[in-house]
Amino acid sequence: GKPLSDSQLVSIVRNWTAGELGTIAAAVGIIIEFLARRPDMLEMLHTRPEVRQAAMDEMLRLEAPLIANRRRTTRSVTMRGRTIEADAPVTVLWAAAQRDPRVFEDPAEFRLDRDPNDNLLYGRGPHYCPGEGLSRLELGVLLDELLLKAPAFTLAPHQEIVALQT
């Protein structure tokens, strides 16, 4: 309800740009690697197109394309016996939250029966990803084209996946 400051606008553009390019690129790699390592899942996606979105969400829950975000607290808060003062820097570790055994039974296991509302892939509340719809569309097109043009694929023999350090 009020105009954004220049610094807020710069922050939004920076986050959208990083989110669109970096996070989507990471998500593409995660999906392709997952399917290369799990030909059973690749076959399932060929025969059950109705589960493709849930499958991609679950793959990206297991291997988060966005590892963490930095935030500042808006007020003093106590969590698990520890108080964090107002305006304190905090880091949200999405990758850890997505494997919290208090939320996800067998958190390291790929399962299509999970409640999609527990998945924090696109954030929550005021930090919910405004690009969720576009991201889902892009990843859905990627998966459809991958299944059409490369119905079966694996990792090259004797090759390791290398994570680049940034």
Coordinates of C-alpha atoms in Angstrom, one line a residue:
G1 CA 0.0 0.0 0.0
K2 CA 3.0 2.3 -0.1
P3 CA 5.7 3.1 -2.7
L4 CA 8.8 1.0 -2.5
S5 CA 12.2 2.6 -1.9
D6 CA 15.0 2.4 -4.4
S7 CA 16.9 -0.2 -2.2
Q8 CA 13.7 -2.3 -1.9
L9 CA 13.2 -2.2 -5.7
V10 CA 16.9 -3.2 -6.3
S11 CA 16.5 -6.0 -3.8
I12 CA 13.4 -7.3 -5.5
V13 CA 15.0 -7.2 -9.0
R14 CA 18.2 -8.9 -7.7
N15 CA 16.2 -11.6 -6.0
W16 CA 14.0 -12.3 -9.0
T17 CA 17.0 -12.4 -11.3
A18 CA 19.0 -14.7 -9.1
G19 CA 15.9 -16.8 -8.4
E20 CA 15.0 -17.1 -12.1
L21 CA 18.4 -17.9 -13.5
G22 CA 20.3 -19.6 -10.7
T23 CA 17.5 -21.5 -9.1
I24 CA 15.9 -22.7 -12.3
A25 CA 19.3 -23.8 -13.6
A26 CA 20.0 -25.7 -10.4
A27 CA 16.5 -27.3 -10.6
V28 CA 17.1 -28.5 -14.2
G29 CA 20.3 -30.1 -13.1
I30 CA 18.7 -31.7 -10.1
I31 CA 15.8 -33.2 -12.1
I32 CA 18.1 -34.5 -14.9
E33 CA 20.6 -36.1 -12.4
F34 CA 17.8 -37.6 -10.3
L35 CA 16.2 -39.2 -13.4
A36 CA 19.6 -40.4 -14.8
R37 CA 20.2 -42.2 -11.4
R38 CA 16.6 -43.5 -11.2
P39 CA 15.5 -45.1 -14.5
D40 CA 12.5 -46.5 -12.6
M41 CA 11.3 -43.0 -12.0
L42 CA 12.0 -42.0 -15.6
E43 CA 9.8 -44.9 -16.7
M44 CA 7.1 -44.0 -14.2
L45 CA 6.9 -40.5 -15.5
H46 CA 6.5 -41.8 -19.1
T47 CA 3.5 -43.9 -18.0
R48 CA 1.9 -41.6 -15.4
P49 CA 2.0 -38.0 -16.7
E50 CA -0.5 -36.9 -14.0
V51 CA 2.2 -37.2 -11.3
R52 CA 4.9 -35.2 -13.1
Q53 CA 4.4 -32.0 -11.0
A54 CA 4.4 -33.9 -7.7
A55 CA 7.4 -35.9 -8.8
M56 CA 9.4 -32.7 -9.7
D57 CA 8.4 -31.1 -6.4
E58 CA 9.6 -34.1 -4.5
M59 CA 12.9 -34.3 -6.4
L60 CA 13.4 -30.6 -5.6
R61 CA 12.5 -31.2 -2.0
L62 CA 15.2 -33.9 -1.7
E63 CA 17.8 -31.7 -3.4
A64 CA 17.0 -28.1 -2.9
P65 CA 17.8 -25.8 -5.8
L66 CA 17.9 -22.9 -3.3
I67 CA 20.0 -23.8 -0.3
A68 CA 19.6 -20.8 2.0
N69 CA 18.3 -17.3 2.3
R70 CA 19.5 -14.5 4.6
R71 CA 16.9 -12.5 6.5
R72 CA 16.6 -10.2 9.5
T73 CA 14.1 -10.8 12.3
T74 CA 11.3 -8.3 12.5
R75 CA 10.8 -8.8 16.2
S76 CA 12.3 -10.7 19.1
V77 CA 11.4 -14.4 18.9
T78 CA 12.2 -17.4 21.1
M79 CA 12.6 -20.8 19.3
R80 CA 13.5 -24.0 21.1
G81 CA 14.7 -22.1 24.1
R82 CA 16.9 -19.6 22.3
T83 CA 15.9 -16.0 21.9
I84 CA 16.8 -14.1 18.7
E85 CA 16.5 -10.4 19.1
A86 CA 14.7 -8.0 16.8
D87 CA 16.7 -7.0 13.6
A88 CA 19.1 -9.9 14.1
P89 CA 20.5 -11.6 11.0
V90 CA 19.3 -15.1 10.4
T91 CA 19.9 -17.7 7.7
V92 CA 17.0 -19.9 6.6
L93 CA 18.4 -23.3 5.5
W94 CA 15.8 -24.5 3.1
A95 CA 17.7 -27.7 2.4
A96 CA 17.6 -28.7 6.0
A97 CA 13.9 -27.7 6.5
Q98 CA 13.0 -29.8 3.5
R99 CA 14.4 -32.9 5.3
D100 CA 13.0 -32.2 8.8
P101 CA 11.9 -35.6 10.2
R102 CA 9.3 -33.8 12.3
V103 CA 7.6 -32.8 9.1
F104 CA 8.6 -35.5 6.6
E105 CA 8.4 -39.2 7.5
D106 CA 11.5 -40.9 6.0
P107 CA 12.8 -37.5 4.8
A108 CA 15.5 -38.9 2.5
E109 CA 13.1 -41.1 0.6
F110 CA 11.4 -40.1 -2.6
R111 CA 7.6 -40.4 -2.1
L112 CA 4.6 -39.1 -4.1
D113 CA 2.2 -39.4 -1.2
R114 CA 3.5 -36.4 0.8
D115 CA 1.3 -33.4 1.6
P116 CA 2.3 -30.7 -1.0
N117 CA 1.6 -28.0 1.6
D118 CA 4.6 -29.3 3.7
N119 CA 7.0 -28.6 0.8
L120 CA 8.8 -25.3 1.1
L121 CA 10.1 -25.3 -2.4
Y122 CA 8.5 -22.0 -3.2
G123 CA 8.7 -20.5 0.3
R124 CA 5.9 -19.3 2.5
G125 CA 4.2 -16.1 3.6
P126 CA 5.6 -12.8 2.5
H127 CA 8.6 -14.5 1.1
Y128 CA 6.6 -16.8 -1.2
C129 CA 8.2 -17.0 -4.6
P130 CA 6.3 -14.7 -7.0
G131 CA 7.7 -16.7 -9.9
E132 CA 6.2 -20.0 -8.8
G133 CA 3.8 -20.3 -11.8
L134 CA 6.5 -19.4 -14.3
S135 CA 8.9 -21.8 -12.6
R136 CA 6.4 -24.7 -12.7
L137 CA 5.7 -24.0 -16.3
E138 CA 9.3 -23.9 -17.3
L139 CA 10.2 -27.1 -15.4
G140 CA 7.1 -28.8 -16.8
V141 CA 8.1 -28.0 -20.3
L142 CA 11.6 -29.2 -19.6
L143 CA 10.4 -32.5 -18.3
D144 CA 7.9 -33.0 -21.1
E145 CA 10.6 -32.3 -23.8
L146 CA 13.1 -34.4 -22.0
L147 CA 10.7 -37.4 -21.9
L148 CA 9.8 -36.9 -25.5
K149 CA 13.3 -36.4 -26.9
A150 CA 15.4 -38.5 -24.5
P151 CA 13.0 -41.2 -23.3
A152 CA 15.9 -43.0 -21.6
F153 CA 19.3 -41.7 -20.4
T154 CA 21.9 -42.4 -17.8
L155 CA 25.0 -40.7 -16.4
A156 CA 28.2 -41.4 -18.4
P157 CA 30.1 -44.3 -17.0
H158 CA 32.8 -43.5 -14.5
Q159 CA 31.7 -39.9 -14.3
E160 CA 31.3 -38.1 -11.0
I161 CA 28.8 -35.2 -10.5
V162 CA 30.9 -32.2 -9.7
A163 CA 29.5 -29.3 -7.7
L164 CA 31.0 -26.0 -8.6
Q165 CA 32.1 -23.8 -5.7
T166 CA 30.8 -20.2 -5.8

